[in-house]
Amino acid sequence: MTPVELSRTVLRAMRQAVDAGELSRDVTGSAAAGNVRVERPRPGGRGDFATNVALQIARAAGRTPRDVAAVLSSRLAAEAGIASVDVTGPGFLNITLADARARADALVREIRERGRCYGHVHPDTGDVVQVHVPRELRAAVLADSARRILRSQGVLVRVTCDDEPDPAWADALGALDVRIDAYGRPPEPLPTLRPVPAPVPAGTVLRLGRDAARWALLHPAPHDHPRVTPEQGGDDHLVQRESNPLFRVRYAYARTRALTRNAAALGFTAEPDGAPDATARTLLDTLGDHPATLASAGRHRAPDRLARQLVVIADAFLAFQSAPQGAVLPRGDEKPSAAHRARLALAEATGTVLAGGLTLLGIDAPEFL
């Protein structure tokens, strides 16, 4: 069960409780009822996921958050795929999913089936978003990537700009593959990016090249100043070492492709089947968070959320594939086993998610690095 599916399950339990008279009908009419968020528990928390929905709807329900949580917990515990539900603190619901092995296999199989569209919303939602940006390079790049992410969430997007780029940065736009649908100042104000991104000198961006430049502009939060000049450390985006987050993400993807090639040379292919060890569970958690990250990045027009999540996934994968107890490929005279096939399937699923995320940022995913 993915975070998105679990969110829907919590919402369904809430509506069932209302229909059964256990909660006031005012609950479903409250603004909080349509915004059920599930997240990984904080350090020291319980279960696989946690939600504060009981605290959000308690006022509308006319009951204490713990009373609301008790009502929802009994219904959630009866749902298929949920092992247990604990109520902690003032009314937090801590949810433990059933059968870690089945969840791991289901997640990897889902990614394999959906490919780079894992986490995307189909069919289109019918929503339409208009984003207008000033005549500034970083704003245009951010809007372009936000458009790609929103499109992955089933939203139609139109990006417009005050004016066509001047010759000083027209080449930069072309090199960065930015799409603007129309130019011109609107007769009435249109929605813009919020917060307004800190501008950058276009000339310093172009020298980094397409991929490093896009990463330099997209990885920081919009209100933060990106590092693009040599004095700011902008050249660090080009170095191939661990200190460069972009390198780690692209290197992790290249490693997944190398593992597939090496496995083929050894005569075996991937097959999701096997209980995950500790390093695998960490990686599976980050992959399971991907749909929610895409939804959040689109909702807030914040490509930096996706960029940072890709770094988390890459780091989890690099720890997984280097762990002695989690070797993806056989060592020495060892024969390929079901565990090797399962680890390879997880590695390939990771590569799929990394490649899909980089594509939404407009950055290439090289198979050799």
CSV table of C-alpha atoms in Angstrom, one decimal:
chain,number,residue,atom,x,y,z
A,1,MET,CA,0.0,0.0,0.0
A,2,THR,CA,1.5,3.3,-1.1
A,3,PRO,CA,1.2,6.6,0.9
A,4,VAL,CA,-1.4,7.8,-1.7
A,5,GLU,CA,-3.4,4.6,-1.3
A,6,LEU,CA,-3.2,4.8,2.5
A,7,SER,CA,-4.4,8.4,2.4
A,8,ARG,CA,-7.4,7.3,0.4
A,9,THR,CA,-8.0,4.4,2.9
A,10,VAL,CA,-8.0,6.8,5.8
A,11,LEU,CA,-10.5,9.1,4.0
A,12,ARG,CA,-12.7,6.1,3.3
A,13,ALA,CA,-12.7,5.1,7.0
A,14,MET,CA,-13.7,8.6,7.9
A,15,ARG,CA,-16.6,8.5,5.5
A,16,GLN,CA,-17.7,5.1,6.8
A,17,ALA,CA,-17.6,6.4,10.3
A,18,VAL,CA,-19.8,9.3,9.3
A,19,ASP,CA,-22.3,7.0,7.5
A,20,ALA,CA,-22.5,4.7,10.6
A,21,GLY,CA,-23.2,7.7,12.9
A,22,GLU,CA,-19.9,7.4,14.8
A,23,LEU,CA,-18.8,10.9,13.6
A,24,SER,CA,-20.8,14.0,12.8
A,25,ARG,CA,-21.6,14.7,9.2
A,26,ASP,CA,-19.9,18.1,9.7
A,27,VAL,CA,-16.6,16.2,9.4
A,28,THR,CA,-16.9,15.5,5.7
A,29,GLY,CA,-17.8,19.1,5.0
A,30,SER,CA,-14.7,20.5,6.8
A,31,ALA,CA,-11.7,21.7,4.7
A,32,ALA,CA,-9.4,19.3,6.6
A,33,ALA,CA,-11.4,16.2,5.6
A,34,GLY,CA,-10.1,16.4,2.0
A,35,ASN,CA,-6.5,16.8,3.0
A,36,VAL,CA,-5.5,13.5,4.6
A,37,ARG,CA,-1.7,13.4,4.8
A,38,VAL,CA,0.2,10.3,5.8
A,39,GLU,CA,3.9,10.5,6.5
A,40,ARG,CA,6.8,8.4,7.8
A,41,PRO,CA,6.9,8.5,11.6
A,42,ARG,CA,9.4,10.8,13.2
A,43,PRO,CA,12.3,9.3,15.2
A,44,GLY,CA,10.9,7.3,18.1
A,45,GLY,CA,7.5,6.9,16.4
A,46,ARG,CA,5.7,3.7,15.7
A,47,GLY,CA,4.5,1.8,12.7
A,48,ASP,CA,5.1,2.4,9.0
A,49,PHE,CA,3.1,5.6,8.6
A,50,ALA,CA,1.5,8.3,10.8
A,51,THR,CA,-1.3,10.8,10.3
A,52,ASN,CA,-2.7,13.7,12.4
A,53,VAL,CA,-6.1,13.6,10.6
A,54,ALA,CA,-7.9,13.1,14.0
A,55,LEU,CA,-6.5,16.4,15.2
A,56,GLN,CA,-7.5,18.1,12.0
A,57,ILE,CA,-11.2,17.1,12.1
A,58,ALA,CA,-11.8,17.0,15.9
A,59,ARG,CA,-13.3,20.5,16.0
A,60,ALA,CA,-15.8,19.6,13.2
A,61,ALA,CA,-16.6,16.3,14.9
A,62,GLY,CA,-17.2,18.1,18.2
A,63,ARG,CA,-15.1,15.5,20.0
A,64,THR,CA,-11.6,15.2,21.4
A,65,PRO,CA,-8.8,14.2,18.9
A,66,ARG,CA,-8.2,11.0,20.8
A,67,ASP,CA,-11.9,10.1,20.6
A,68,VAL,CA,-11.9,10.6,16.9
A,69,ALA,CA,-8.6,8.6,16.6
A,70,ALA,CA,-10.2,5.7,18.5
A,71,VAL,CA,-13.1,5.7,16.0
A,72,LEU,CA,-10.9,5.8,13.0
A,73,SER,CA,-8.3,3.3,14.4
A,74,SER,CA,-10.9,0.5,14.8
A,75,ARG,CA,-12.0,0.9,11.2
A,76,LEU,CA,-8.5,1.2,9.8
A,77,ALA,CA,-7.4,-1.9,11.6
A,78,ALA,CA,-10.0,-3.9,9.7
A,79,GLU,CA,-8.7,-2.8,6.3
A,80,ALA,CA,-6.9,-5.3,4.2
A,81,GLY,CA,-3.1,-4.6,4.1
A,82,ILE,CA,-3.1,-2.9,7.6
A,83,ALA,CA,-1.7,-5.0,10.5
A,84,SER,CA,-2.4,-2.6,13.3
A,85,VAL,CA,-3.2,1.0,14.3
A,86,ASP,CA,-1.9,2.7,17.5
A,87,VAL,CA,-3.1,6.0,18.9
A,88,THR,CA,-0.4,8.0,20.4
A,89,GLY,CA,0.0,11.5,21.9
A,90,PRO,CA,-3.0,13.8,21.6
A,91,GLY,CA,-4.5,11.7,18.8
A,92,PHE,CA,-1.9,10.6,16.2
A,93,LEU,CA,-2.7,7.5,14.2
A,94,ASN,CA,0.3,5.2,13.8
A,95,ILE,CA,-0.3,2.6,11.1
A,96,THR,CA,1.6,-0.6,10.6
A,97,LEU,CA,1.1,-2.3,7.3
A,98,ALA,CA,0.8,-6.0,6.9
A,99,ASP,CA,3.6,-8.4,5.6
A,100,ALA,CA,6.8,-6.5,4.8
A,101,ARG,CA,7.7,-9.1,2.2
A,102,ALA,CA,4.5,-8.8,0.3
A,103,ARG,CA,4.7,-5.0,0.5
A,104,ALA,CA,8.2,-5.0,-0.9
A,105,ASP,CA,7.4,-7.3,-3.8
A,106,ALA,CA,4.2,-5.3,-4.6
A,107,LEU,CA,6.1,-2.0,-4.6
A,108,VAL,CA,8.9,-3.3,-6.9
A,109,ARG,CA,6.4,-4.9,-9.2
A,110,GLU,CA,4.4,-1.7,-9.4
A,111,ILE,CA,7.5,0.3,-10.4
A,112,ARG,CA,8.5,-2.4,-13.0
A,113,GLU,CA,5.0,-2.3,-14.5
A,114,ARG,CA,4.6,1.5,-14.5
A,115,GLY,CA,8.2,2.3,-15.5
A,116,ARG,CA,9.1,6.0,-15.4
A,117,CYS,CA,5.4,6.8,-15.0
A,118,TYR,CA,5.5,5.4,-11.4
A,119,GLY,CA,3.9,8.0,-9.2
A,120,HIS,CA,2.1,9.7,-12.2
A,121,VAL,CA,-1.6,10.2,-12.2
A,122,HIS,CA,-3.7,8.7,-15.0
A,123,PRO,CA,-6.1,9.6,-16.5
A,124,ASP,CA,-5.9,13.4,-16.4
A,125,THR,CA,-7.7,15.1,-13.5
A,126,GLY,CA,-9.2,17.8,-15.7
A,127,ASP,CA,-7.5,20.5,-13.7
A,128,VAL,CA,-5.9,23.4,-15.6
A,129,VAL,CA,-3.1,25.5,-14.2
A,130,GLN,CA,-1.8,28.8,-15.5
A,131,VAL,CA,1.6,30.0,-14.5
A,132,HIS,CA,3.1,33.4,-15.5
A,133,VAL,CA,6.7,34.3,-15.0
A,134,PRO,CA,8.8,37.4,-15.4
A,135,ARG,CA,11.5,37.8,-18.0
A,136,GLU,CA,14.1,36.0,-15.9
A,137,LEU,CA,16.0,32.8,-16.6
A,138,ARG,CA,15.6,31.0,-13.2
A,139,ALA,CA,11.9,31.8,-13.0
A,140,ALA,CA,11.4,30.3,-16.5
A,141,VAL,CA,13.4,27.1,-15.6
A,142,LEU,CA,11.5,26.6,-12.4
A,143,ALA,CA,8.1,27.1,-14.2
A,144,ASP,CA,9.1,24.7,-16.9
A,145,SER,CA,10.0,22.0,-14.4
A,146,ALA,CA,6.9,22.7,-12.3
A,147,ARG,CA,4.9,22.2,-15.6
A,148,ARG,CA,6.5,18.8,-16.2
A,149,ILE,CA,5.8,17.7,-12.6
A,150,LEU,CA,2.2,19.0,-12.7
A,151,ARG,CA,1.7,17.2,-16.0
A,152,SER,CA,2.8,14.0,-14.4
A,153,GLN,CA,0.0,14.5,-11.8
A,154,GLY,CA,-2.7,14.7,-14.6
A,155,VAL,CA,-2.8,18.5,-14.6
A,156,LEU,CA,-2.9,20.6,-17.9
A,157,VAL,CA,-0.4,23.5,-17.6
A,158,ARG,CA,0.2,26.7,-19.6
A,159,VAL,CA,3.3,28.7,-18.9
A,160,THR,CA,3.6,32.3,-20.1
A,161,CYS,CA,6.3,34.9,-19.8
A,162,ASP,CA,6.3,38.7,-19.8
A,163,ASP,CA,8.4,38.9,-23.0
A,164,GLU,CA,10.6,36.8,-25.2
A,165,PRO,CA,14.2,36.3,-23.9
A,166,ASP,CA,16.7,38.9,-24.9
A,167,PRO,CA,19.7,37.8,-27.0
A,168,ALA,CA,21.9,37.7,-23.9
A,169,TRP,CA,20.1,34.6,-22.6
A,170,ALA,CA,18.1,33.3,-25.5
A,171,ASP,CA,20.8,30.6,-26.0
A,172,ALA,CA,20.6,29.7,-22.4
A,173,LEU,CA,16.9,28.9,-22.7
A,174,GLY,CA,17.6,26.8,-25.7
A,175,ALA,CA,20.4,25.0,-24.0
A,176,LEU,CA,18.3,24.4,-20.9
A,177,ASP,CA,15.3,23.1,-23.0
A,178,VAL,CA,12.8,25.4,-21.4
A,179,ARG,CA,9.3,25.5,-22.9
A,180,ILE,CA,7.3,28.7,-22.8
A,181,ASP,CA,3.8,28.5,-24.3
A,182,ALA,CA,3.3,32.3,-25.0
A,183,TYR,CA,4.9,35.6,-24.4
A,184,GLY,CA,3.3,39.0,-23.5
A,185,ARG,CA,2.1,40.9,-20.5
A,186,PRO,CA,-1.4,39.8,-19.5
A,187,PRO,CA,-4.2,42.4,-19.3
A,188,GLU,CA,-4.9,41.2,-15.8
A,189,PRO,CA,-2.5,39.6,-13.3
A,190,LEU,CA,-2.0,35.8,-13.6
A,191,PRO,CA,-0.8,33.3,-11.0
A,192,THR,CA,2.9,33.4,-10.6
A,193,LEU,CA,5.4,31.2,-8.8
A,194,ARG,CA,5.3,31.6,-5.0
A,195,PRO,CA,7.7,32.4,-3.4
A,196,VAL,CA,9.2,34.5,-6.1
A,197,PRO,CA,12.5,32.8,-7.0
A,198,ALA,CA,15.8,34.7,-6.4
A,199,PRO,CA,17.1,35.8,-9.8
A,200,VAL,CA,20.5,34.8,-11.2
A,201,PRO,CA,22.8,36.2,-13.9
A,202,ALA,CA,22.0,34.2,-17.1
A,203,GLY,CA,25.6,34.2,-18.3
A,204,THR,CA,27.0,32.4,-15.3
A,205,VAL,CA,24.3,29.7,-15.7
A,206,LEU,CA,25.0,28.9,-19.4
A,207,ARG,CA,28.6,28.1,-18.8
A,208,LEU,CA,27.7,25.1,-16.6
A,209,GLY,CA,26.0,23.2,-19.4
A,210,ARG,CA,22.4,22.0,-19.5
A,211,ASP,CA,22.3,19.4,-16.8
A,212,ALA,CA,24.4,21.0,-14.2
A,213,ALA,CA,22.7,24.4,-14.8
A,214,ARG,CA,19.2,23.0,-14.4
A,215,TRP,CA,20.3,21.2,-11.2
A,216,ALA,CA,21.9,24.4,-9.9
A,217,LEU,CA,18.7,26.3,-10.4
A,218,LEU,CA,16.2,23.6,-9.3
A,219,HIS,CA,17.9,22.0,-6.3
A,220,PRO,CA,17.7,25.0,-3.9
A,221,ALA,CA,14.4,26.2,-2.7
A,222,PRO,CA,13.0,29.0,-4.9
A,223,HIS,CA,13.7,31.7,-2.2
A,224,ASP,CA,17.3,30.5,-1.7
A,225,HIS,CA,20.1,31.9,-3.9
A,226,PRO,CA,21.6,29.1,-6.1
A,227,ARG,CA,25.3,28.6,-6.4
A,228,VAL,CA,26.2,29.4,-10.1
A,229,THR,CA,29.3,31.6,-10.1
A,230,PRO,CA,32.8,30.3,-9.5
A,231,GLU,CA,33.0,32.4,-6.3
A,232,GLN,CA,29.8,30.7,-5.0
A,233,GLY,CA,31.1,27.2,-5.7
A,234,GLY,CA,29.0,26.8,-8.9
A,235,ASP,CA,31.7,24.7,-10.5
A,236,ASP,CA,31.1,22.1,-7.7
A,237,HIS,CA,28.0,21.0,-9.8
A,238,LEU,CA,30.4,19.7,-12.5
A,239,VAL,CA,32.7,17.6,-10.3
A,240,GLN,CA,32.4,13.8,-10.3
A,241,ARG,CA,32.7,13.1,-6.6
A,242,GLU,CA,30.5,12.3,-3.6
A,243,SER,CA,30.3,15.9,-2.4
A,244,ASN,CA,28.2,16.7,-5.6
A,245,PRO,CA,24.5,15.6,-5.1
A,246,LEU,CA,23.8,15.7,-8.8
A,247,PHE,CA,26.7,13.3,-9.4
A,248,ARG,CA,25.5,10.9,-6.7
A,249,VAL,CA,22.0,10.8,-8.3
A,250,ARG,CA,23.3,10.2,-11.8
A,251,TYR,CA,26.0,7.8,-10.6
A,252,ALA,CA,23.4,5.8,-8.6
A,253,TYR,CA,21.3,5.5,-11.8
A,254,ALA,CA,24.4,4.4,-13.9
A,255,ARG,CA,25.2,1.8,-11.2
A,256,THR,CA,21.7,0.3,-11.5
A,257,ARG,CA,22.2,-0.1,-15.3
A,258,ALA,CA,25.7,-1.6,-14.8
A,259,LEU,CA,24.2,-4.2,-12.4
A,260,THR,CA,21.7,-5.2,-15.0
A,261,ARG,CA,24.4,-5.6,-17.6
A,262,ASN,CA,26.6,-7.6,-15.3
A,263,ALA,CA,23.7,-9.8,-14.2
A,264,ALA,CA,23.0,-10.6,-17.8
A,265,ALA,CA,26.6,-11.6,-18.3
A,266,LEU,CA,26.3,-14.0,-15.4
A,267,GLY,CA,23.1,-15.4,-16.9
A,268,PHE,CA,20.3,-14.2,-14.5
A,269,THR,CA,17.6,-11.6,-14.5
A,270,ALA,CA,15.6,-9.7,-11.9
A,271,GLU,CA,12.6,-11.2,-10.1
A,272,PRO,CA,10.9,-9.5,-7.1
A,273,ASP,CA,10.9,-12.2,-4.4
A,274,GLY,CA,12.4,-12.1,-1.0
A,275,ALA,CA,12.1,-10.5,2.4
A,276,PRO,CA,14.0,-7.2,2.6
A,277,ASP,CA,16.9,-6.7,5.0
A,278,ALA,CA,17.4,-3.5,6.9
A,279,THR,CA,19.3,-1.6,4.1
A,280,ALA,CA,16.6,-2.8,1.6
A,281,ARG,CA,13.8,-1.6,3.8
A,282,THR,CA,15.3,1.9,3.9
A,283,LEU,CA,15.6,2.0,0.2
A,284,LEU,CA,12.0,0.6,-0.2
A,285,ASP,CA,10.7,3.4,2.1
A,286,THR,CA,12.3,6.1,0.0
A,287,LEU,CA,10.8,4.6,-3.2
A,288,GLY,CA,7.4,4.3,-1.6
A,289,ASP,CA,7.5,8.0,-0.7
A,290,HIS,CA,8.1,9.0,-4.4
A,291,PRO,CA,4.4,9.4,-5.4
A,292,ALA,CA,3.7,11.6,-2.4
A,293,THR,CA,6.8,13.7,-3.2
A,294,LEU,CA,5.6,14.2,-6.8
A,295,ALA,CA,2.2,15.3,-5.6
A,296,SER,CA,3.7,17.7,-3.1
A,297,ALA,CA,6.2,19.1,-5.6
A,298,GLY,CA,3.4,19.7,-8.0
A,299,ARG,CA,1.0,21.1,-5.5
A,300,HIS,CA,3.5,23.7,-4.2
A,301,ARG,CA,5.2,24.3,-7.6
A,302,ALA,CA,8.4,23.2,-5.9
A,303,PRO,CA,10.8,21.1,-8.1
A,304,ASP,CA,13.4,21.3,-5.3
A,305,ARG,CA,11.3,18.8,-3.3
A,306,LEU,CA,11.7,16.3,-6.1
A,307,ALA,CA,15.4,17.1,-6.5
A,308,ARG,CA,16.1,16.5,-2.8
A,309,GLN,CA,14.1,13.3,-2.8
A,310,LEU,CA,16.2,12.0,-5.6
A,311,VAL,CA,19.3,12.6,-3.5
A,312,VAL,CA,17.7,10.6,-0.6
A,313,ILE,CA,16.9,7.7,-3.0
A,314,ALA,CA,20.4,7.7,-4.5
A,315,ASP,CA,22.1,7.7,-1.1
A,316,ALA,CA,19.8,4.9,0.1
A,317,PHE,CA,20.6,2.9,-3.0
A,318,LEU,CA,24.4,3.4,-2.7
A,319,ALA,CA,24.2,2.2,0.9
A,320,PHE,CA,22.1,-0.8,-0.2
A,321,GLN,CA,24.3,-2.0,-3.0
A,322,SER,CA,27.5,-1.7,-1.0
A,323,ALA,CA,26.3,-3.4,2.1
A,324,PRO,CA,28.0,-6.8,2.6
A,325,GLN,CA,24.8,-8.6,3.5
A,326,GLY,CA,23.0,-7.2,0.5
A,327,ALA,CA,25.2,-7.9,-2.4
A,328,VAL,CA,23.2,-7.6,-5.7
A,329,LEU,CA,25.6,-9.8,-7.7
A,330,PRO,CA,27.1,-13.2,-6.7
A,331,ARG,CA,30.6,-13.1,-5.4
A,332,GLY,CA,33.4,-15.6,-6.3
A,333,ASP,CA,32.0,-19.0,-7.1
A,334,GLU,CA,28.6,-18.2,-5.6
A,335,LYS,CA,25.6,-19.1,-7.8
A,336,PRO,CA,22.8,-16.6,-8.5
A,337,SER,CA,20.0,-17.1,-5.9
A,338,ALA,CA,16.5,-15.9,-5.4
A,339,ALA,CA,17.9,-13.2,-3.1
A,340,HIS,CA,20.2,-12.0,-5.9
A,341,ARG,CA,17.3,-11.8,-8.3
A,342,ALA,CA,15.2,-9.9,-5.8
A,343,ARG,CA,18.0,-7.4,-5.0
A,344,LEU,CA,18.5,-6.9,-8.7
A,345,ALA,CA,14.8,-6.2,-9.1
A,346,LEU,CA,15.0,-3.6,-6.4
A,347,ALA,CA,18.1,-2.0,-8.0
A,348,GLU,CA,16.4,-1.8,-11.3
A,349,ALA,CA,13.2,-0.3,-9.7
A,350,THR,CA,15.5,2.3,-8.1
A,351,GLY,CA,17.0,3.2,-11.5
A,352,THR,CA,13.6,3.6,-13.0
A,353,VAL,CA,12.5,6.1,-10.3
A,354,LEU,CA,15.8,8.0,-10.5
A,355,ALA,CA,15.5,8.3,-14.3
A,356,GLY,CA,11.9,9.3,-14.2
A,357,GLY,CA,12.6,12.0,-11.6
A,358,LEU,CA,15.6,13.4,-13.5
A,359,THR,CA,13.4,13.5,-16.7
A,360,LEU,CA,10.8,15.7,-14.8
A,361,LEU,CA,13.6,18.0,-13.9
A,362,GLY,CA,14.8,18.1,-17.5
A,363,ILE,CA,18.1,16.4,-16.7
A,364,ASP,CA,19.6,13.4,-18.6
A,365,ALA,CA,20.2,10.1,-16.9
A,366,PRO,CA,23.4,8.6,-18.4
A,367,GLU,CA,23.8,4.8,-18.4
A,368,PHE,CA,27.6,5.2,-18.2
A,369,LEU,CA,29.3,7.5,-15.8
